MMTF fields as JSON, N, C-alpha, C and O atoms, coordinates in Angstrom:
{
  "mmtfVersion": "1.0.0",
  "mmtfProducer": "UNKNOWN",
  "numBonds": 579,
  "numAtoms": 580,
  "numGroups": 145,
  "numChains": 1,
  "numModels": 1,
  "chainsPerModel": [1],
  "groupsPerChain": [145],
  "chainIdList": ["A"],
  "bondAtomList": [4, 2, 8, 6, 12, 10, 16, 14, 20, 18, 24, 22, 28, 26, 32, 30, 36, 34, 40, 38, 44, 42, 48, 46, 52, 50, 56, 54, 60, 58, 64, 62, 68, 66, 72, 70, 76, 74, 80, 78, 84, 82, 88, 86, 92, 90, 96, 94, 100, 98, 104, 102, 108, 106, 112, 110, 116, 114, 120, 118, 124, 122, 128, 126, 132, 130, 136, 134, 140, 138, 144, 142, 148, 146, 152, 150, 156, 154, 160, 158, 164, 162, 168, 166, 172, 170, 176, 174, 180, 178, 184, 182, 188, 186, 192, 190, 196, 194, 200, 198, 204, 202, 208, 206, 212, 210, 216, 214, 220, 218, 224, 222, 228, 226, 232, 230, 236, 234, 240, 238, 244, 242, 248, 246, 252, 250, 256, 254, 260, 258, 264, 262, 268, 266, 272, 270, 276, 274, 280, 278, 284, 282, 288, 286, 292, 290, 296, 294, 300, 298, 304, 302, 308, 306, 312, 310, 316, 314, 320, 318, 324, 322, 328, 326, 332, 330, 336, 334, 340, 338, 344, 342, 348, 346, 352, 350, 356, 354, 360, 358, 364, 362, 368, 366, 372, 370, 376, 374, 380, 378, 384, 382, 388, 386, 392, 390, 396, 394, 400, 398, 404, 402, 408, 406, 412, 410, 416, 414, 420, 418, 424, 422, 428, 426, 432, 430, 436, 434, 440, 438, 444, 442, 448, 446, 452, 450, 456, 454, 460, 458, 464, 462, 468, 466, 472, 470, 476, 474, 480, 478, 484, 482, 488, 486, 492, 490, 496, 494, 500, 498, 504, 502, 508, 506, 512, 510, 516, 514, 520, 518, 524, 522, 528, 526, 532, 530, 536, 534, 540, 538, 544, 542, 548, 546, 552, 550, 556, 554, 560, 558, 564, 562, 568, 566, 572, 570, 576, 574],
  "bondOrderList": [1, 1, 1, 1, 1, 1, 1, 1, 1, 1, 1, 1, 1, 1, 1, 1, 1, 1, 1, 1, 1, 1, 1, 1, 1, 1, 1, 1, 1, 1, 1, 1, 1, 1, 1, 1, 1, 1, 1, 1, 1, 1, 1, 1, 1, 1, 1, 1, 1, 1, 1, 1, 1, 1, 1, 1, 1, 1, 1, 1, 1, 1, 1, 1, 1, 1, 1, 1, 1, 1, 1, 1, 1, 1, 1, 1, 1, 1, 1, 1, 1, 1, 1, 1, 1, 1, 1, 1, 1, 1, 1, 1, 1, 1, 1, 1, 1, 1, 1, 1, 1, 1, 1, 1, 1, 1, 1, 1, 1, 1, 1, 1, 1, 1, 1, 1, 1, 1, 1, 1, 1, 1, 1, 1, 1, 1, 1, 1, 1, 1, 1, 1, 1, 1, 1, 1, 1, 1, 1, 1, 1, 1, 1, 1],
  "groupList": [{"groupName": "UNK", "atomNameList": ["N", "CA", "C", "O"], "elementList": ["N", "C", "C", "O"], "formalChargeList": [0, 0, 0, 0], "bondAtomList": [1, 0, 2, 1, 3, 2], "bondOrderList": [1, 1, 2], "singleLetterCode": "X", "chemCompType": "L-PEPTIDE LINKING"}],
  "groupTypeList": [0, 0, 0, 0, 0, 0, 0, 0, 0, 0, 0, 0, 0, 0, 0, 0, 0, 0, 0, 0, 0, 0, 0, 0, 0, 0, 0, 0, 0, 0, 0, 0, 0, 0, 0, 0, 0, 0, 0, 0, 0, 0, 0, 0, 0, 0, 0, 0, 0, 0, 0, 0, 0, 0, 0, 0, 0, 0, 0, 0, 0, 0, 0, 0, 0, 0, 0, 0, 0, 0, 0, 0, 0, 0, 0, 0, 0, 0, 0, 0, 0, 0, 0, 0, 0, 0, 0, 0, 0, 0, 0, 0, 0, 0, 0, 0, 0, 0, 0, 0, 0, 0, 0, 0, 0, 0, 0, 0, 0, 0, 0, 0, 0, 0, 0, 0, 0, 0, 0, 0, 0, 0, 0, 0, 0, 0, 0, 0, 0, 0, 0, 0, 0, 0, 0, 0, 0, 0, 0, 0, 0, 0, 0, 0, 0],
  "groupIdList": [1, 2, 3, 4, 5, 6, 7, 8, 9, 10, 11, 12, 13, 14, 15, 16, 17, 18, 19, 20, 21, 22, 23, 24, 25, 26, 27, 28, 29, 30, 31, 32, 33, 34, 35, 36, 37, 38, 39, 40, 41, 42, 43, 44, 45, 46, 47, 48, 49, 50, 51, 52, 53, 54, 55, 56, 57, 58, 59, 60, 61, 62, 63, 64, 65, 66, 67, 68, 69, 70, 71, 72, 73, 74, 75, 76, 77, 78, 79, 80, 81, 82, 83, 84, 85, 86, 87, 88, 89, 90, 91, 92, 93, 94, 95, 96, 97, 98, 99, 100, 101, 102, 103, 104, 105, 106, 107, 108, 109, 110, 111, 112, 113, 114, 115, 116, 117, 118, 119, 120, 121, 122, 123, 124, 125, 126, 127, 128, 129, 130, 131, 132, 133, 134, 135, 136, 137, 138, 139, 140, 141, 142, 143, 144, 145],
  "secStructList": [7, 7, 7, 7, 6, 6, 7, 7, 7, 7, 7, 7, 2, 2, 2, 2, 2, 2, 2, 2, 2, 2, 2, 2, 2, 6, 6, 7, 7, 3, 3, 3, 3, 7, 7, 1, 1, 6, 6, 6, 6, 6, 1, 7, 6, 6, 7, 3, 3, 3, 3, 3, 7, 7, 7, 6, 6, 7, 7, 7, 6, 6, 7, 3, 3, 3, 3, 3, 3, 6, 6, 6, 6, 3, 3, 3, 3, 3, 3, 3, 3, 3, 3, 3, 6, 6, 3, 3, 3, 3, 3, 7, 6, 6, 1, 1, 1, 7, 7, 3, 3, 3, 3, 4, 4, 4, 3, 3, 3, 3, 3, 3, 3, 3, 3, 3, 6, 6, 3, 3, 3, 7, 6, 6, 6, 1, 6, 2, 2, 2, 2, 2, 2, 2, 2, 2, 2, 2, 2, 2, 2, 2, 2, 2, 7],
  "xCoordList": [-7.664, -8.7, -9.563, -9.05, -10.86, -11.784, -12.453, -12.997, -12.392, -13.007, -14.297, -14.359, -15.301, -16.543, -16.453, -15.647, -17.21, -17.109, -17.199, -16.579, -17.967, -18.158, -17.009, -16.928, -16.15, -15.034, -13.785, -13.561, -13.001, -11.694, -10.574, -10.723, -9.47, -8.292, -7.278, -6.921, -6.832, -5.848, -4.47, -4.248, -3.55, -2.184, -1.206, -1.47, -0.121, 0.919, 1.551, 1.496, 2.143, 2.853, 3.891, 4.078, 4.572, 5.57, 4.907, 5.398, 3.766, 3.044, 2.509, 2.528, 2.014, 1.505, 2.666, 2.511, 3.839, 5.004, 5.391, 5.702, 5.379, 5.706, 4.668, 5.028, 3.413, 2.34, 2.448, 2.324, 2.687, 2.764, 3.97, 3.869, 5.11, 6.306, 6.011, 6.427, 5.317, 4.95, 4.025, 4.189, 3.073, 2.096, 2.859, 2.676, 3.703, 4.488, 5.388, 5.517, 6.014, 6.878, 6.133, 6.728, 4.84, 3.997, 3.328, 2.563, 3.592, 3.04, 1.646, 0.947, 1.251, -0.08, -0.001, 1.083, -1.158, -1.228, -1.913, -2.42, -1.921, -2.531, -3.568, -3.301, -4.751, -5.829, -6.212, -6.235, -6.519, -6.896, -7.77, -7.763, -8.492, -9.41, -8.68, -8.111, -8.711, -8.078, -8.894, -10.123, -8.159, -8.845, -8.287, -7.071, -9.156, -8.682, -8.965, -9.538, -8.543, -8.861, -7.639, -7.784, -6.462, -5.255, -4.992, -4.188, -5.641, -5.474, -6.665, -6.706, -7.608, -8.854, -8.526, -7.641, -9.116, -10.32, -9.94, -10.834, -8.668, -8.28, -8.503, -9.002, -8.129, -8.42, -9.203, -8.798, -10.326, -11.277, -11.337, -10.99, -11.786, -11.98, -12.888, -13.982, -12.453, -13.229, -12.96, -13.464, -12.199, -11.775, -10.944, -10.201, -11.056, -10.199, -8.998, -9.145, -7.824, -6.581, -5.904, -5.887, -5.344, -4.585, -3.086, -2.655, -2.343, -0.91, -0.138, -0.327, 0.733, 1.546, 3.036, 3.409, 3.871, 5.326, 5.866, 5.358, 6.866, 7.546, 8.337, 8.823, 8.481, 9.334, 10.806, 11.111, 11.686, 13.069, 13.787, 14.61, 13.466, 14.107, 13.376, 13.763, 12.345, 11.581, 10.494, 10.271, 9.79, 8.649, 9.14, 10.277, 8.248, 8.557, 7.759, 6.801, 8.193, 7.45, 6.056, 5.817, 5.111, 3.683, 3.017, 1.799, 3.808, 3.24, 2.691, 3.2, 1.65, 1.188, 1.818, 1.514, 2.676, 3.394, 2.869, 2.343, 3.009, 2.662, 3.977, 4.869, 4.072, 5.277, 4.942, 3.864, 5.825, 5.735, 6.469, 7.676, 5.749, 6.384, 6.877, 6.082, 8.205, 8.781, 8.344, 8.104, 8.252, 7.926, 6.518, 6.288, 5.561, 4.137, 3.662, 2.626, 4.392, 3.959, 2.792, 2.132, 2.53, 1.395, 1.884, 3.077, 0.875, 1.136, 0.457, -0.682, 1.131, 0.573, 0.592, 1.575, -0.524, -0.558, -0.558, -1.618, 0.602, 0.768, 1.61, 2.273, 1.549, 2.183, 3.682, 4.086, 4.485, 5.94, 5.969, 5.604, 6.376, 6.385, 7.751, 7.875, 8.794, 10.177, 11.001, 10.686, 12.033, 12.933, 14.384, 14.662, 15.262, 16.71, 17.412, 17.475, 17.925, 18.593, 17.581, 16.544, 17.92, 16.975, 16.075, 15.391, 16.037, 15.165, 13.958, 14.058, 12.78, 11.54, 10.878, 10.784, 10.423, 9.664, 8.208, 7.73, 7.501, 6.128, 5.196, 5.53, 4.019, 3.045, 1.614, 1.389, 0.687, -0.686, -1.172, -0.732, -2.063, -2.515, -3.334, -3.409, -3.964, -4.9, -4.372, -5.154, -3.052, -2.455, -1.387, -0.857, -1.07, -0.15, 1.286, 2.086, 1.668, 3.082, 3.38, 2.528, 4.608, 5.089, 5.272, 5.471, 5.193, 5.428, 6.898, 7.274, 7.739, 9.169, 9.793, 9.137, 11.108, 11.897, 12.073, 12.444, 11.803, 11.884, 12.735, 12.577, 13.64, 14.361, 13.402, 12.422, 13.704, 12.888, 12.684, 11.639, 13.671, 13.581, 12.424, 11.984, 11.932, 10.835, 9.474, 8.457, 9.467, 8.192, 7.788, 8.609, 6.534, 6.005, 5.608, 5.67, 5.219, 4.759, 4.1, 4.16, 3.465, 2.771, 1.314, 0.984, 0.459, -0.972, -1.147, -0.82, -1.683, -1.831, -3.301, -3.599, -4.212, -5.656, -6.426, -6.089, -7.46, -8.382, -9.809, -10.238, -10.521, -11.958, -12.818, -12.526, -13.873, -14.865, -16.236, -16.666, -16.932, -18.262, -18.281, -19.226, -17.202, -17.144, -16.666, -16.476, -16.475, -16.024, -14.57, -14.138, -13.834, -12.421, -12.377, -13.075, -11.542, -11.356, -10.04, -8.991, -10.126, -8.953, -8.138, -6.935, -8.764, -8.052, -7.116, -7.458, -5.908, -4.959, -3.802, -2.781, -3.929, -2.858, -2.298, -1.315, -2.935, -2.485, -1.432, -0.68, -1.397, -0.391, -0.529, 0.43, -1.723, -1.938, -1.203, -1.094, -0.703, -0.014, 1.26, 1.68, 1.826, 3.029, 2.622, 3.332, 1.533, 1.014, 0.628, 0.907, 0.004, -0.418, 0.796, 0.771, 1.861, 3.069, 3.696, 4.14, 3.712, 4.267, 3.484, 4.068, 2.141, 1.292, 1.53, 1.567, 1.69, 1.943, 3.253, 3.333, 4.307, 5.624, 5.528, 6.15, 4.758, 4.597, 3.946, 4.332, 2.937, 2.258, 3.248, 3.174, 4.164, 5.16, 6.034, 6.241, 6.559, 7.451, 6.787, 7.383, 5.561, 4.84, 4.646, 4.797, 4.314, 4.068, 5.339, 5.293, 6.496, 7.791, 8.349, 9.216, 7.852, 8.412, 7.895, 8.255],
  "yCoordList": [15.947, 16.103, 14.856, 13.739, 15.044, 13.911, 13.942, 14.957, 12.78, 12.68, 11.895, 10.864, 12.403, 11.667, 10.631, 10.808, 9.579, 8.484, 8.996, 8.421, 10.082, 10.545, 11.485, 11.847, 11.855, 12.734, 11.961, 10.834, 12.562, 11.981, 12.868, 14.088, 12.275, 13.018, 12.901, 11.796, 14.04, 14.063, 14.22, 15.085, 13.388, 13.428, 13.619, 13.165, 14.259, 14.417, 13.046, 12.151, 12.886, 11.603, 11.267, 10.094, 12.257, 12.005, 11.464, 10.519, 12.075, 11.626, 10.223, 9.415, 9.941, 8.593, 7.565, 6.491, 7.934, 7.021, 6.75, 5.611, 7.748, 7.621, 6.733, 5.861, 6.967, 6.167, 4.731, 3.851, 4.467, 3.091, 2.406, 1.263, 3.112, 2.464, 2.106, 1.047, 2.962, 2.694, 1.484, 0.64, 1.42, 0.289, -1.023, -2.023, -1.018, -2.188, -2.678, -3.876, -1.685, -2.028, -2.714, -3.481, -2.477, -3.154, -4.395, -5.025, -4.781, -5.986, -5.769, -6.738, -4.573, -4.248, -3.964, -3.776, -3.934, -3.538, -2.15, -1.643, -1.565, -0.27, -0.431, -1.0, 0.078, 0.006, 1.415, 2.334, 1.561, 2.88, 2.727, 1.697, 3.761, 3.735, 4.293, 5.384, 3.507, 3.904, 5.011, 5.043, 5.906, 6.997, 7.01, 6.968, 7.067, 7.155, 5.879, 4.915, 5.907, 4.87, 4.256, 3.477, 4.576, 4.153, 2.643, 2.132, 1.912, 0.52, -0.309, -1.524, 0.351, -0.28, -1.394, -1.166, -2.515, -2.937, -3.688, -4.04, -3.939, -4.761, -4.033, -4.615, -2.748, -1.939, -0.743, -0.041, -0.507, 0.521, 1.667, 1.501, 2.818, 3.966, 3.552, 3.034, 3.773, 3.45, 2.108, 1.838, 1.241, -0.035, 0.189, 1.167, -0.685, -0.613, -1.542, -2.746, -0.955, -1.687, -1.939, -1.077, -3.137, -3.484, -3.455, -4.179, -2.62, -2.461, -3.255, -3.077, -4.131, -4.947, -4.641, -4.063, -5.023, -4.759, -5.497, -6.555, -4.944, -5.657, -6.798, -6.72, -7.878, -8.989, -8.483, -7.422, -9.199, -8.766, -8.416, -7.501, -9.146, -8.876, -7.825, -7.562, -7.23, -6.242, -6.891, -8.097, -6.073, -6.582, -7.442, -7.318, -8.289, -9.018, -8.344, -7.606, -8.63, -8.114, -8.61, -9.807, -7.702, -8.027, -7.56, -7.383, -7.36, -6.854, -5.444, -4.697, -5.078, -3.719, -3.062, -3.422, -2.12, -1.429, -0.015, 0.598, 0.48, 1.898, 2.67, 2.318, 3.721, 4.549, 5.946, 6.422, 6.625, 8.084, 8.78, 8.595, 9.593, 10.271, 11.623, 12.485, 11.821, 13.04, 14.375, 15.374, 14.36, 15.597, 16.068, 17.256, 15.135, 15.543, 15.481, 16.056, 14.801, 14.64, 13.67, 13.646, 12.878, 11.968, 10.572, 10.27, 9.707, 8.307, 7.537, 7.831, 6.591, 5.785, 4.319, 3.822, 3.613, 2.166, 1.632, 1.508, 1.313, 0.85, -0.412, -0.793, -1.036, -2.375, -2.223, -1.352, -3.118, -3.185, -3.975, -5.15, -3.384, -4.037, -4.483, -5.281, -4.012, -4.467, -4.133, -3.218, -4.9, -4.635, -4.948, -5.98, -4.069, -4.3, -3.858, -2.671, -4.828, -4.574, -4.004, -4.606, -2.831, -2.193, -1.189, -0.435, -1.139, -0.202, -0.902, -1.981, -0.228, -0.835, 0.165, 1.359, -0.359, 0.438, 0.251, -0.88, 1.343, 1.309, 1.887, 2.861, 1.275, 1.713, 1.301, 0.215, 2.192, 1.852, 0.929, 1.086, -0.018, -0.958, -0.308, -0.834, 0.824, 1.453, 2.752, 3.567, 2.973, 4.176, 3.779, 2.668, 4.716, 4.422, 4.479, 3.673, 5.396, 5.607, 5.193, 5.276, 4.742, 4.348, 5.629, 6.724, 5.432, 6.521, 6.842, 7.968, 5.827, 6.016, 4.909, 3.945, 5.046, 4.055, 4.584, 5.742, 3.724, 4.107, 3.084, 1.883, 3.534, 2.566, 1.918, 2.527, 0.682, -0.04, 0.788, 0.7, 1.568, 2.349, 3.372, 3.817, 3.747, 4.701, 4.04, 4.708, 2.675, 1.938, 1.778, 1.417, 2.045, 1.97, 0.519, 0.121, -0.223, -1.583, -2.125, -1.498, -3.288, -3.865, -4.132, -4.418, -4.028, -4.275, -5.782, -6.525, -6.222, -7.642, -8.077, -9.269, -7.096, -7.446, -6.232, -5.072, -6.572, -5.533, -5.921, -7.048, -5.007, -5.241, -4.252, -3.057, -4.754, -3.904, -4.255, -5.406, -3.246, -3.453, -4.58, -5.364, -4.627, -5.621, -7.007, -7.878, -7.214, -8.523, -8.479, -7.507, -9.507, -9.558, -9.825, -10.708, -9.053, -9.236, -9.989, -9.569, -11.078, -11.976, -11.725, -11.982, -11.235, -11.044, -9.864, -8.828, -10.007, -8.915, -9.008, -8.356, -9.828, -9.972, -11.382, -11.615, -12.312, -13.703, -13.999, -13.117, -15.253, -15.627, -14.814, -14.662, -14.319, -13.519, -12.173, -11.512, -11.781, -10.505, -10.485, -9.431, -11.63, -11.678, -11.454, -10.768, -11.996, -11.748, -10.298, -9.711, -9.721, -8.331, -7.402, -6.448, -7.694, -6.86, -7.023, -6.048, -8.245, -8.476, -7.725, -7.108, -7.781, -7.031, -5.554, -4.865, -5.051, -3.629, -3.194, -2.129, -4.042, -3.728, -3.719, -2.874, -4.643, -4.681, -3.428, -2.913, -2.932, -1.692, -0.513, 0.35, -0.478, 0.613, 0.488, 1.47, -0.684, -0.825, -0.526, 0.1, -0.961, -0.697, 0.798, 1.286, 1.533, 2.956, 3.728, 4.845, 3.17, 3.865, 3.693, 4.458, 2.675, 2.382, 3.374, 3.284],
  "zCoordList": [23.695, 22.693, 22.695, 22.769, 22.614, 22.529, 21.171, 20.736, 20.51, 19.174, 19.314, 19.984, 18.675, 18.579, 17.49, 16.577, 17.519, 16.493, 15.074, 14.18, 14.83, 13.481, 13.013, 11.839, 13.943, 13.634, 13.205, 13.645, 12.369, 11.985, 12.42, 12.49, 12.707, 13.126, 11.959, 11.548, 11.444, 10.386, 10.989, 11.836, 10.556, 11.022, 9.874, 8.761, 10.112, 9.098, 8.816, 9.659, 7.643, 7.42, 8.452, 8.777, 8.977, 10.042, 11.283, 11.899, 11.659, 12.843, 12.68, 13.608, 11.438, 11.174, 11.277, 11.859, 10.69, 10.728, 12.176, 12.523, 13.009, 14.402, 15.124, 15.914, 14.844, 15.456, 15.085, 15.936, 13.774, 13.234, 13.898, 14.343, 13.961, 14.581, 16.062, 16.532, 16.772, 18.177, 18.293, 19.174, 17.409, 17.481, 17.16, 17.854, 16.123, 15.766, 16.909, 17.161, 17.598, 18.739, 19.821, 20.578, 19.938, 20.956, 20.439, 21.169, 19.173, 18.6, 18.015, 17.717, 17.853, 17.288, 15.792, 15.241, 15.146, 13.735, 13.644, 14.644, 12.48, 12.266, 11.174, 10.116, 11.45, 10.451, 10.055, 10.874, 8.747, 8.262, 7.008, 6.334, 6.739, 5.595, 4.374, 4.415, 3.271, 2.017, 1.33, 1.391, 0.681, -0.029, -1.444, -1.637, -2.417, -3.79, -4.59, -4.082, -5.857, -6.813, -7.472, -8.414, -7.017, -7.675, -7.592, -8.371, -6.676, -6.526, -6.975, -6.779, -7.565, -8.047, -9.041, -9.865, -9.047, -8.28, -6.985, -6.215, -6.726, -5.587, -4.273, -3.31, -4.235, -3.08, -3.54, -4.466, -2.896, -3.347, -2.315, -1.145, -2.797, -1.944, -0.769, -0.993, 0.452, 1.612, 2.211, 3.301, 1.581, 2.153, 3.401, 3.482, 4.358, 5.571, 5.391, 5.18, 5.48, 5.273, 6.61, 7.489, 6.746, 7.938, 7.528, 6.631, 8.2, 7.981, 9.031, 10.234, 8.548, 9.41, 9.197, 8.176, 10.141, 9.928, 8.702, 8.327, 8.104, 7.012, 7.572, 8.7, 6.797, 7.239, 7.327, 6.783, 7.979, 8.123, 6.815, 6.768, 5.78, 4.48, 3.658, 2.519, 4.197, 3.467, 2.672, 2.774, 1.854, 1.113, -0.101, -0.558, -0.577, -1.8, -2.942, -2.713, -4.146, -5.298, -5.266, -5.107, -5.416, -5.329, -4.037, -3.997, -2.981, -1.744, -1.955, -2.79, -1.199, -1.197, 0.045, 1.182, -0.205, 0.872, 1.072, 0.143, 2.244, 2.518, 2.616, 3.388, 1.822, 1.738, 2.051, 1.696, 2.705, 3.004, 1.872, 1.716, 1.063, -0.055, 0.397, 0.774, 0.364, 0.948, 0.276, 0.955, -1.041, -1.772, -1.508, -1.285, -1.532, -1.39, 0.045, 0.376, 0.897, 2.298, 2.438, 3.477, 1.417, 1.454, 1.767, 1.735, 2.081, 2.271, 1.14, 0.778, 0.608, -0.486, -0.108, 0.441, -0.412, -0.311, -1.71, -2.324, -2.23, -3.628, -3.667, -2.702, -4.828, -4.98, -5.321, -6.091, -4.706, -5.053, -6.378, -6.385, -7.454, -8.737, -9.136, -10.065, -8.484, -8.743, -7.474, -6.713, -7.306, -6.182, -6.588, -7.2, -6.247, -6.457, -5.181, -4.858, -4.481, -3.202, -2.192, -1.916, -1.657, -0.697, -1.377, -0.684, -2.693, -3.413, -4.015, -4.599, -3.847, -4.316, -5.273, -4.985, -6.421, -7.383, -6.98, -6.904, -6.722, -6.237, -7.29, -7.964, -7.425, -8.43, -8.009, -7.475, -8.268, -8.06, -9.205, -10.344, -8.914, -9.943, -10.999, -12.109, -10.721, -11.666, -12.236, -12.726, -12.187, -12.754, -13.743, -13.697, -14.658, -15.749, -15.314, -15.79, -14.426, -14.097, -12.689, -11.804, -12.483, -11.149, -10.313, -10.837, -8.988, -8.08, -7.946, -7.622, -8.201, -8.051, -7.312, -6.916, -7.117, -6.372, -4.967, -4.774, -3.966, -2.596, -1.85, -2.072, -0.964, -0.131, 0.866, 1.297, 1.218, 2.169, 3.452, 4.098, 3.798, 5.053, 5.023, 6.083, 3.847, 3.727, 3.844, 4.032, 3.728, 3.783, 5.234, 6.077, 5.527, 6.887, 7.247, 8.41, 6.276, 6.5, 5.261, 4.203, 5.369, 4.2, 4.579, 5.73, 3.562, 3.795, 3.887, 2.961, 5.049, 5.289, 5.166, 5.099, 5.137, 5.001, 4.442, 4.68, 3.7, 3.189, 3.558, 3.308, 4.138, 4.505, 3.77, 3.734, 3.19, 2.475, 3.013, 2.935, 3.568, 4.106, 5.157, 5.243, 5.948, 7.002, 6.584, 7.432, 5.31, 4.797, 4.341, 3.721, 4.643, 4.195, 2.727, 2.23, 1.999, 0.554, 0.386, 0.876, -0.3, -0.412, -1.702, -1.716, -2.77, -4.017, -3.957, -3.387, -4.554, -4.632, -3.702, -3.918, -2.634, -1.689, -1.564, -0.86, -2.255, -2.219, -3.29, -3.703, -3.725, -4.714, -6.039, -6.796, -6.273, -7.515, -7.509, -8.542, -6.336, -6.238, -7.143, -7.621, -7.346, -8.209, -9.651, -10.386, -10.063, -11.433, -11.612, -12.658, -10.635, -10.688, -10.825, -11.602, -10.059, -10.141, -11.573, -12.18, -12.064, -13.408, -14.476, -15.367, -14.379, -15.318, -15.21, -16.23, -14.038, -13.803, -14.431, -15.044, -14.273, -14.877, -16.365, -17.008, -16.961, -18.429, -18.968, -20.017, -18.227, -18.627, -18.637, -19.512, -17.672, -17.664, -18.861, -19.574, -19.117, -20.251, -21.554, -22.431, -21.701, -22.922, -23.134, -24.254, -22.077, -22.204, -22.413, -22.928, -22.028, -22.199, -23.591, -24.014, -24.325, -25.668, -26.705, -27.878]
}
């Protein structure tokens, strides 16, 4: 199949996971266009995200990880807001409820860069990511009370 530059190729989450694993095995990263508003304002609809392999110990609280959601068959790029052992609580910055707890083995990688209109966006992935995760956890607790 030949794709023209204006065409997009849609892949199943399983195919994307396999593609990402193959790229990482060769030392490459995976770039894709974000869709949706669940990470606004740090990641916006149409931003280009760079996905890199997870470190050996998995993500840290505050990292934006990409997870394959088994029930919906979708891929999410959401923030790790808590971690216990190999389990990560994942939540979008701009949504009220967490997506759920996922084992590190379900995470495809972590977002290492965000580009918007050709410019690298630095906010949301630096040291402030810990504060953003804390704020997100507080919103969950407040809404559960």
